[in-house]
Amino acid sequence: MSDGTERIMHTTKTPFINGLDGNIDILGVSIDITENQHLKKQLLTKNTELDSFLYRTSHDLIAPLCSLEGIFELIKREPDTVMRDTLNTHAKTSIVRLKSLITDINYYSENNRATIKSDLIDFSSVVSEAIKRIHGEPNLELVRIETSYHIKKPYFGDADRLQVMFRN
């Protein structure tokens, strides 16, 4: 183009006989497809990201299901009621992990479509909400959570996205 930008053109050429002098001429038509090509490239990138996300997610979903499958098989064969209770507790833990993962996947999907907010962040409420949401996670009783806030200036951002970051 005259301004120096590169364009991608689709050109079609067709021979035709000139009715005036009988010569064979060529008719050419060009269509600018630059924007379509850029959109196609973006779509391919998004598809690659989606494939990667689905691959990771499927493995993350299969792990607790395989664990449950094994636990249920052990429960069927276990004569000791105390051991069966222990196995049931492990099964419940796997179910909690699976539910949490599915909730996170749903939130991730919603979050990617949502516009980023920029509000004044109350870190105390964001962190306490994140802690409430991880309640029931396996071995959480082994973790000591301490919070301390030394915020000198107001912080603006997206509280929902911060909660996801703290939970993960």
Short mmCIF file of the C-alpha atoms (twelve columns), coordinates in Angstrom:
data_MODEL
# 
_entry.id   MODEL 
# 
loop_
_atom_site.group_PDB 
_atom_site.id 
_atom_site.type_symbol 
_atom_site.label_atom_id 
_atom_site.label_alt_id 
_atom_site.label_comp_id 
_atom_site.label_asym_id 
_atom_site.label_seq_id 
_atom_site.Cartn_x 
_atom_site.Cartn_y 
_atom_site.Cartn_z 
_atom_site.pdbx_PDB_model_num 
ATOM 1   C CA . MET A 1   0.000   0.000   0.000   1 
ATOM 2   C CA . SER A 2   1.044   3.578   -0.402  1 
ATOM 3   C CA . ASP A 3   1.470   4.057   3.367   1 
ATOM 4   C CA . GLY A 4   3.908   1.140   3.579   1 
ATOM 5   C CA . THR A 5   1.668   -1.334  5.419   1 
ATOM 6   C CA . GLU A 6   1.686   -4.873  4.126   1 
ATOM 7   C CA . ARG A 7   -1.603  -6.330  2.958   1 
ATOM 8   C CA . ILE A 8   -2.554  -9.889  2.049   1 
ATOM 9   C CA . MET A 9   -4.498  -10.114 -1.168  1 
ATOM 10  C CA . HIS A 10  -6.398  -12.956 -2.815  1 
ATOM 11  C CA . THR A 11  -6.169  -12.501 -6.568  1 
ATOM 12  C CA . THR A 12  -8.152  -14.290 -9.269  1 
ATOM 13  C CA . LYS A 13  -7.234  -14.000 -12.956 1 
ATOM 14  C CA . THR A 14  -9.495  -15.076 -15.790 1 
ATOM 15  C CA . PRO A 15  -8.726  -14.983 -19.527 1 
ATOM 16  C CA . PHE A 16  -11.376 -13.476 -21.803 1 
ATOM 17  C CA . ILE A 17  -11.642 -12.570 -25.476 1 
ATOM 18  C CA . ASN A 18  -11.800 -8.871  -26.110 1 
ATOM 19  C CA . GLY A 19  -14.909 -8.223  -28.220 1 
ATOM 20  C CA . LEU A 20  -13.363 -5.208  -29.943 1 
ATOM 21  C CA . ASP A 21  -10.185 -6.652  -31.405 1 
ATOM 22  C CA . GLY A 22  -10.494 -10.420 -30.717 1 
ATOM 23  C CA . ASN A 23  -7.365  -10.467 -28.537 1 
ATOM 24  C CA . ILE A 24  -7.233  -12.636 -25.447 1 
ATOM 25  C CA . ASP A 25  -6.907  -10.439 -22.375 1 
ATOM 26  C CA . ILE A 26  -6.760  -11.227 -18.663 1 
ATOM 27  C CA . LEU A 27  -9.195  -9.883  -16.115 1 
ATOM 28  C CA . GLY A 28  -7.779  -9.710  -12.574 1 
ATOM 29  C CA . VAL A 29  -9.709  -9.173  -9.326  1 
ATOM 30  C CA . SER A 30  -7.991  -8.750  -5.958  1 
ATOM 31  C CA . ILE A 31  -9.659  -8.930  -2.560  1 
ATOM 32  C CA . ASP A 32  -7.926  -7.721  0.608   1 
ATOM 33  C CA . ILE A 33  -7.949  -10.637 3.090   1 
ATOM 34  C CA . THR A 34  -5.440  -9.208  5.573   1 
ATOM 35  C CA . GLU A 35  -7.916  -8.951  8.445   1 
ATOM 36  C CA . ASN A 36  -9.242  -12.477 7.802   1 
ATOM 37  C CA . GLN A 37  -5.696  -13.872 7.923   1 
ATOM 38  C CA . HIS A 38  -4.964  -12.090 11.202  1 
ATOM 39  C CA . LEU A 39  -8.210  -13.418 12.690  1 
ATOM 40  C CA . LYS A 40  -7.349  -16.913 11.457  1 
ATOM 41  C CA . LYS A 41  -3.946  -16.694 13.156  1 
ATOM 42  C CA . GLN A 42  -5.575  -15.535 16.428  1 
ATOM 43  C CA . LEU A 43  -8.092  -18.376 16.204  1 
ATOM 44  C CA . LEU A 44  -5.320  -20.944 15.715  1 
ATOM 45  C CA . THR A 45  -3.517  -19.561 18.770  1 
ATOM 46  C CA . LYS A 46  -6.711  -19.748 20.850  1 
ATOM 47  C CA . ASN A 47  -7.319  -23.321 19.654  1 
ATOM 48  C CA . THR A 48  -3.801  -24.313 20.728  1 
ATOM 49  C CA . GLU A 49  -4.376  -22.724 24.153  1 
ATOM 50  C CA . LEU A 50  -7.734  -24.523 24.446  1 
ATOM 51  C CA . ASP A 51  -6.165  -27.875 23.528  1 
ATOM 52  C CA . SER A 52  -3.497  -27.383 26.182  1 
ATOM 53  C CA . PHE A 53  -6.089  -26.367 28.784  1 
ATOM 54  C CA . LEU A 54  -8.272  -29.393 27.989  1 
ATOM 55  C CA . TYR A 55  -5.280  -31.746 28.179  1 
ATOM 56  C CA . ARG A 56  -4.255  -30.451 31.625  1 
ATOM 57  C CA . THR A 57  -7.837  -30.334 32.871  1 
ATOM 58  C CA . SER A 58  -8.639  -33.871 31.793  1 
ATOM 59  C CA . HIS A 59  -5.619  -35.165 33.701  1 
ATOM 60  C CA . ASP A 60  -6.568  -33.110 36.761  1 
ATOM 61  C CA . LEU A 61  -10.115 -34.518 36.635  1 
ATOM 62  C CA . ILE A 62  -9.027  -38.118 36.101  1 
ATOM 63  C CA . ALA A 63  -6.692  -38.228 39.138  1 
ATOM 64  C CA . PRO A 64  -9.396  -37.914 41.845  1 
ATOM 65  C CA . LEU A 65  -11.710 -40.238 39.896  1 
ATOM 66  C CA . CYS A 66  -9.024  -42.935 39.698  1 
ATOM 67  C CA . SER A 67  -8.379  -42.458 43.402  1 
ATOM 68  C CA . LEU A 68  -12.087 -42.910 44.140  1 
ATOM 69  C CA . GLU A 69  -12.240 -45.988 41.956  1 
ATOM 70  C CA . GLY A 70  -9.377  -47.590 43.890  1 
ATOM 71  C CA . ILE A 71  -10.785 -46.587 47.267  1 
ATOM 72  C CA . PHE A 72  -14.213 -48.042 46.481  1 
ATOM 73  C CA . GLU A 73  -12.609 -51.301 45.407  1 
ATOM 74  C CA . LEU A 74  -10.685 -51.421 48.702  1 
ATOM 75  C CA . ILE A 75  -13.854 -50.633 50.690  1 
ATOM 76  C CA . LYS A 76  -15.642 -53.586 49.041  1 
ATOM 77  C CA . ARG A 77  -12.879 -55.971 50.122  1 
ATOM 78  C CA . GLU A 78  -12.099 -54.534 53.571  1 
ATOM 79  C CA . PRO A 79  -13.607 -56.489 56.489  1 
ATOM 80  C CA . ASP A 80  -12.422 -54.045 59.199  1 
ATOM 81  C CA . THR A 81  -15.013 -51.286 59.827  1 
ATOM 82  C CA . VAL A 82  -12.416 -48.828 61.191  1 
ATOM 83  C CA . MET A 83  -10.373 -49.198 58.018  1 
ATOM 84  C CA . ARG A 84  -13.541 -48.811 55.909  1 
ATOM 85  C CA . ASP A 85  -14.280 -45.545 57.747  1 
ATOM 86  C CA . THR A 86  -10.746 -44.348 57.012  1 
ATOM 87  C CA . LEU A 87  -11.179 -45.253 53.340  1 
ATOM 88  C CA . ASN A 88  -14.527 -43.418 53.271  1 
ATOM 89  C CA . THR A 89  -12.760 -40.320 54.617  1 
ATOM 90  C CA . HIS A 90  -10.195 -40.595 51.807  1 
ATOM 91  C CA . ALA A 91  -13.038 -40.947 49.282  1 
ATOM 92  C CA . LYS A 92  -14.711 -37.808 50.628  1 
ATOM 93  C CA . THR A 93  -11.398 -35.960 50.334  1 
ATOM 94  C CA . SER A 94  -11.140 -36.972 46.661  1 
ATOM 95  C CA . ILE A 95  -14.704 -35.781 46.078  1 
ATOM 96  C CA . VAL A 96  -13.924 -32.412 47.700  1 
ATOM 97  C CA . ARG A 97  -10.838 -32.059 45.466  1 
ATOM 98  C CA . LEU A 98  -12.876 -32.896 42.385  1 
ATOM 99  C CA . LYS A 99  -15.641 -30.440 43.290  1 
ATOM 100 C CA . SER A 100 -13.069 -27.728 43.963  1 
ATOM 101 C CA . LEU A 101 -11.374 -28.363 40.623  1 
ATOM 102 C CA . ILE A 102 -14.680 -28.192 38.744  1 
ATOM 103 C CA . THR A 103 -15.567 -24.950 40.542  1 
ATOM 104 C CA . ASP A 104 -12.166 -23.494 39.605  1 
ATOM 105 C CA . ILE A 105 -12.614 -24.539 35.966  1 
ATOM 106 C CA . ASN A 106 -16.009 -22.851 35.850  1 
ATOM 107 C CA . TYR A 107 -14.593 -19.723 37.450  1 
ATOM 108 C CA . TYR A 108 -11.643 -19.730 35.039  1 
ATOM 109 C CA . SER A 109 -14.046 -19.914 32.107  1 
ATOM 110 C CA . GLU A 110 -16.202 -17.066 33.442  1 
ATOM 111 C CA . ASN A 111 -13.138 -15.047 34.390  1 
ATOM 112 C CA . ASN A 112 -11.667 -15.217 30.884  1 
ATOM 113 C CA . ARG A 113 -14.832 -13.703 29.423  1 
ATOM 114 C CA . ALA A 114 -15.306 -11.066 32.109  1 
ATOM 115 C CA . THR A 115 -13.894 -7.582  31.928  1 
ATOM 116 C CA . ILE A 116 -11.212 -6.766  34.446  1 
ATOM 117 C CA . LYS A 117 -12.481 -4.627  37.293  1 
ATOM 118 C CA . SER A 118 -10.433 -2.006  39.045  1 
ATOM 119 C CA . ASP A 119 -11.810 -1.439  42.533  1 
ATOM 120 C CA . LEU A 120 -10.187 -0.553  45.823  1 
ATOM 121 C CA . ILE A 121 -9.021  -3.877  47.284  1 
ATOM 122 C CA . ASP A 122 -9.791  -4.826  50.879  1 
ATOM 123 C CA . PHE A 123 -7.108  -7.486  51.302  1 
ATOM 124 C CA . SER A 124 -8.501  -8.668  54.617  1 
ATOM 125 C CA . SER A 125 -11.864 -9.628  53.105  1 
ATOM 126 C CA . VAL A 126 -10.301 -11.052 49.913  1 
ATOM 127 C CA . VAL A 127 -7.935  -13.307 51.858  1 
ATOM 128 C CA . SER A 128 -10.562 -14.394 54.400  1 
ATOM 129 C CA . GLU A 129 -12.968 -15.305 51.568  1 
ATOM 130 C CA . ALA A 130 -10.212 -17.304 49.844  1 
ATOM 131 C CA . ILE A 131 -9.507  -19.145 53.101  1 
ATOM 132 C CA . LYS A 132 -13.229 -19.951 53.515  1 
ATOM 133 C CA . ARG A 133 -13.339 -21.387 49.997  1 
ATOM 134 C CA . ILE A 134 -10.471 -23.827 50.614  1 
ATOM 135 C CA . HIS A 135 -12.115 -25.163 53.771  1 
ATOM 136 C CA . GLY A 136 -12.357 -28.949 53.436  1 
ATOM 137 C CA . GLU A 137 -9.245  -29.322 51.297  1 
ATOM 138 C CA . PRO A 138 -7.230  -32.448 52.131  1 
ATOM 139 C CA . ASN A 139 -4.621  -32.024 54.863  1 
ATOM 140 C CA . LEU A 140 -5.593  -28.396 55.428  1 
ATOM 141 C CA . GLU A 141 -5.376  -29.016 59.162  1 
ATOM 142 C CA . LEU A 142 -1.622  -29.481 58.672  1 
ATOM 143 C CA . VAL A 143 -1.295  -25.952 57.289  1 
ATOM 144 C CA . ARG A 144 -0.990  -22.928 59.539  1 
ATOM 145 C CA . ILE A 145 -2.355  -19.805 57.905  1 
ATOM 146 C CA . GLU A 146 -1.123  -16.469 59.211  1 
ATOM 147 C CA . THR A 147 -2.071  -13.129 57.772  1 
ATOM 148 C CA . SER A 148 -0.512  -9.740  58.280  1 
ATOM 149 C CA . TYR A 149 -1.254  -6.607  56.286  1 
ATOM 150 C CA . HIS A 150 1.167   -3.693  55.929  1 
ATOM 151 C CA . ILE A 151 -0.469  -1.709  53.156  1 
ATOM 152 C CA . LYS A 152 0.781   1.846   52.926  1 
ATOM 153 C CA . LYS A 153 -1.145  2.982   49.849  1 
ATOM 154 C CA . PRO A 154 -4.530  2.034   48.419  1 
ATOM 155 C CA . TYR A 155 -4.408  -0.846  45.949  1 
ATOM 156 C CA . PHE A 156 -6.806  -1.062  43.014  1 
ATOM 157 C CA . GLY A 157 -7.467  -4.269  41.121  1 
ATOM 158 C CA . ASP A 158 -9.884  -7.130  40.580  1 
ATOM 159 C CA . ALA A 159 -10.784 -8.753  43.910  1 
ATOM 160 C CA . ASP A 160 -12.291 -11.845 42.268  1 
ATOM 161 C CA . ARG A 161 -9.111  -12.567 40.329  1 
ATOM 162 C CA . LEU A 162 -7.036  -12.036 43.460  1 
ATOM 163 C CA . GLN A 163 -9.164  -14.594 45.321  1 
ATOM 164 C CA . VAL A 164 -8.494  -17.189 42.622  1 
ATOM 165 C CA . MET A 165 -4.782  -16.460 42.861  1 
ATOM 166 C CA . PHE A 166 -4.811  -16.832 46.672  1 
ATOM 167 C CA . ARG A 167 -6.799  -20.086 46.518  1 
ATOM 168 C CA . ASN A 168 -4.367  -21.614 44.057  1 
# 
